Amino acid sequence: MQSPVHAATLLDDDFPPDAGPERDLRRVSIHPDFWYPVAWSRDVKRGKTLGVRFAGEPIVVVRTESGAVFALEDRCAHRQVPLHAGVVAGEAIRCCYHGWTYDCTGRCTDIPYLGRERLPNGVRSYPCRELGGLVFVFTGDPALADARPLPDLSAADDRAYKTRRFGREVACHYSFMHENLMDMNHQFLHRRQMGQMKARALGRRRGDHWLEVDYSFARTEGRRPAGESIIFGQTRKESVGEGKSIMTVRTEYPYQTLRIVNAEQTVVMSLWIAYVPLDAEQRTNRTFGLLSVRRPSLPFALDAAWPLLVWFTERIFAEDRWIVEREQEAHDQQGEDRNHEVFPVIRELRALLRECGAP
Amino acid sequence: MQSPVHAATLLDDDFPPDAGPERDLRRVSIHPDFWYPVAWSRDVKRGKTLGVRFAGEPIVVVRTESGAVFALEDRCAHRQVPLHAGVVAGEAIRCCYHGWTYDCTGRCTDIPYLGRERLPNGVRSYPCRELGGLVFVFTGDPALADARPLPDLSAADDRAYKTRRFGREVACHYSFMHENLMDMNHQFLHRRQMGQMKARALGRRRGDHWLEVDYSFARTEGRRPAGESIIFGQTRKESVGEGKSIMTVRTEYPYQTLRIVNAEQTVVMSLWIAYVPLDAEQRTNRTFGLLSVRRPSLPFALDAAWPLLVWFTERIFAEDRWIVEREQEAHDQQGEDRNHEVFPVIRELRALLRECGAP
Amino acid sequence: MQSPVHAATLLDDDFPPDAGPERDLRRVSIHPDFWYPVAWSRDVKRGKTLGVRFAGEPIVVVRTESGAVFALEDRCAHRQVPLHAGVVAGEAIRCCYHGWTYDCTGRCTDIPYLGRERLPNGVRSYPCRELGGLVFVFTGDPALADARPLPDLSAADDRAYKTRRFGREVACHYSFMHENLMDMNHQFLHRRQMGQMKARALGRRRGDHWLEVDYSFARTEGRRPAGESIIFGQTRKESVGEGKSIMTVRTEYPYQTLRIVNAEQTVVMSLWIAYVPLDAEQRTNRTFGLLSVRRPSLPFALDAAWPLLVWFTERIFAEDRWIVEREQEAHDQQGEDRNHEVFPVIRELRALLRECGAP
């Protein structure tokens, strides 16, 4: 960890209106050559289908009778109706309308009233993997899928942590989500949940496809909320980073993580989160988050407190969701991005998201 | 009846993607020079009005105090507000707003605050007829109305049959409705209602404005549903067309019929159905159907079973409605018709609907 | 008051279709260089904010802790989120997201994590006044605000009258509202509330920015409703203007008034009303009305009857709202104004609204 840098240093850039000749960040499509989660594994039952969307493309996720998972374009080649309304037959999926049948590669293997010697083209298939309780698909160039690693979700499988899976649809461009999480100066938004907290940016680091920033926090007013105590332990009185804990927020394109390391250098909380565009214009995203909290020494204490933590994080998330949807709404009304960003971390994040986005 | 033809013969055409340089069938407007039902007679009470639509045109159907029915453009000439909110006065209709009054020809016959010597132009009127419990209008060239016959609805008036009147709005182009009914290979859609049935196309015939196809059916799995037994008689065990009954589906532009003739050459069921576009883009239609079932020798048996038949047909119709709305939805999303039709009957039907549609 | 003129005189103009080469009245924006009400004073509590709209511009009305009222653009300069979700801090407003702070001129006075020496531009402010229980803003050229008078709302402060404040959103262009109120030939619309009334236009007068018309009324059928009696007194049997009372409707751009003067030349009722466009296309307006009824000699009689008057005026207003929304709907469907106006008063009103509207 590098030495803290004074906030002034973090803010020493000029801040002309952040429009310039650059393309509007809110119109930059997410780059398709990555693995994106589209469903929770538990929501795709054996012998069942699930219809999902990625950036306007309808996708059917199928779990066959043997338990394998595959993903196809969610439109029958015949009459374009959704395959997710169909029937799983062994390792294949039959369209609900006329019974056209497709295997895991999307090849049409049967038209009941036609005869198998003269079958038409099938439908597109997508590389598909399961990890950490999520179903991932790769909608970009399939030749790149194998070489592209899946994200590191190891904390979710680590028994030292308890993990909450959460998420929902949020009516905004994915970039607003990244900026919201990375700019911890927005603690004012959560004043009712968190009391008055002041974030202090300590330093930032930038790599090819990633950017991260460290924060410490000081409580300026009010009491520490119980939900926060669950994360940091019941006995410690100081807030995160009051001289001791450090929060690191990282965008590693296209995912985002948030980790809190305490004074003993233990990771007490770790969040992995992805924002998956739903519509073609990418003005809505579905969020998939894994929030892992380190189990305290006292067994079951975390389990007992879990409902409170769920409630606390839901409240925070609801506030964040509300504000980013207002940002998208303003963009829709103004027809362009008029954000006037003064925080260098976010200015650099915006540049990163532009560079890494689809061309 | 001609001799059955092997299914292979019915499928011997090539099937290149059905787009070509032809215009998109889903954008072909229905031809206006026909009589279209717009309301059930029972829904237009004496001395009352009913607002309906035909392809985006608002139409008011008026039943005068003498019981006569007429149809006008549903907009007052004055301020364009709907006349259907007005008041029937004798044989005329008064606008609800300022009381402008129109007769059955659409002529403005009174403006209460103006004086009758200086009346402005009126509104458009439509030729209007009642038949079989339906109100028909003619929105095309009025000079052609008299020469154009109304459809044959005689079964609905035949005491040997019991007739069900049904219909509702369906959010799709009328062409999807025609294709749905004529392609009996879609029995798979109704597998929960009908069990596993296999349709066999026996032959098709084509005329100037019509196309018809015969089917026989074989049950491949499951039991015959009670709803179906009502139609074919309680005592016969075989399904329609199992060597004996023949179903004929006919599009006689712009209407469609379905008849089932049993081994004794008796028409056991007869359906007449019309699909009336509601919006200007014709992406929604209102269906008007007359389903006539031959009364069995035992009096009242059909009446007793009627609720079951209603339930059965509603279930079937709900499934059909769901799937054709998904077809329209796919068309809207894809911006063009990407159907990949392999069944020659439907390919010919599509050609017919294109040829007969509005230029 | 000038002498009554026969209705025929009022109608002696030709009435060609009112389209011509003139611009479509329903697309004429209201002129911004006037004071418009945007909120009721009672709805802007001390230390609170209220988000409103004027012709698509979001505006936040703030009442500071000292009770002063000011109005700003309702978007934080930083990320364009609504300031009305923020927090009033003394005489300033802090954005809810990152706490940026603005004073009553819109100047940004604090960014908590930045330092006050390098503050960015702020947001637009609007001249703002309170009168008669309404908050007015001036969205046009601010240099003209001081010279432009606020409307005369003196009746609302006169103890001789009891005033009802009412209004709601109506989904139509403001011009339909003016025409509706000024054309008293639309009494037919209210036949269920008012019985059969016949309005008689007595004469009209026109000035630079105003137009007014006098009416007398005769009851042609039915009984006088109780709601009407409240306004004219319980003991008088005749209706407004039956030889005695005169109603004057006046558009004094951009406001409208309606006054009823009885035979003794006393103003028995006075209405002031404004229609404030909400959306940028001005197809929706919010109505703010002050209805002042002269108190009768018997104290409390009017108070006792007030609920009936409220009910009566709400019914009338609901009918007017329904019909003007149908007019807007017809305009949206037809894409142009096809009104065919025959009443010279309304033709002149339309000319006035075109001339006074935004260029």
mmCIF file of C-alpha atoms in Angstrom, chain B residues 151-153 178 181-182 184 210-213 247-260 269-275 290:
data_model
loop_
_atom_site.group_PDB
_atom_site.id
_atom_site.type_symbol
_atom_site.label_atom_id
_atom_site.label_comp_id
_atom_site.label_asym_id
_atom_site.label_seq_id
_atom_site.Cartn_x
_atom_site.Cartn_y
_atom_site.Cartn_z
ATOM 1 C CA PRO B 151 -69.936 -13.131 -45.499
ATOM 2 C CA ASP B 152 -71.997 -16.308 -45.250
ATOM 3 C CA LEU B 153 -72.925 -16.697 -41.578
ATOM 4 C CA HIS B 178 -54.439 -16.461 -40.401
ATOM 5 C CA LEU B 181 -55.161 -21.143 -37.613
ATOM 6 C CA MET B 182 -54.134 -22.585 -40.953
ATOM 7 C CA MET B 184 -52.275 -27.234 -37.748
ATOM 8 C CA TRP B 210 -58.998 -18.085 -51.207
ATOM 9 C CA LEU B 211 -56.880 -20.999 -50.085
ATOM 10 C CA GLU B 212 -57.913 -24.088 -48.159
ATOM 11 C CA VAL B 213 -56.212 -27.126 -46.711
ATOM 12 C CA MET B 247 -60.789 -30.639 -40.866
ATOM 13 C CA THR B 248 -60.717 -27.963 -43.556
ATOM 14 C CA VAL B 249 -59.185 -24.565 -42.824
ATOM 15 C CA ARG B 250 -59.942 -21.892 -45.381
ATOM 16 C CA THR B 251 -58.888 -18.294 -45.780
ATOM 17 C CA GLU B 252 -61.440 -16.549 -47.952
ATOM 18 C CA TYR B 253 -60.053 -13.084 -47.900
ATOM 19 C CA PRO B 254 -60.367 -11.368 -45.501
ATOM 20 C CA TYR B 255 -62.212 -13.963 -43.409
ATOM 21 C CA GLN B 256 -61.241 -17.394 -42.230
ATOM 22 C CA THR B 257 -63.272 -20.560 -41.632
ATOM 23 C CA LEU B 258 -62.623 -23.958 -40.105
ATOM 24 C CA ARG B 259 -65.006 -26.890 -40.678
ATOM 25 C CA ILE B 260 -64.913 -30.449 -39.429
ATOM 26 C CA MET B 269 -68.256 -27.973 -36.298
ATOM 27 C CA SER B 270 -67.968 -24.745 -38.179
ATOM 28 C CA LEU B 271 -66.027 -21.659 -37.255
ATOM 29 C CA TRP B 272 -66.180 -18.259 -38.941
ATOM 30 C CA ILE B 273 -63.672 -15.682 -37.798
ATOM 31 C CA ALA B 274 -62.525 -12.205 -38.771
ATOM 32 C CA TYR B 275 -59.540 -10.187 -37.579
ATOM 33 C CA LEU B 290 -68.722 -17.546 -34.453
#
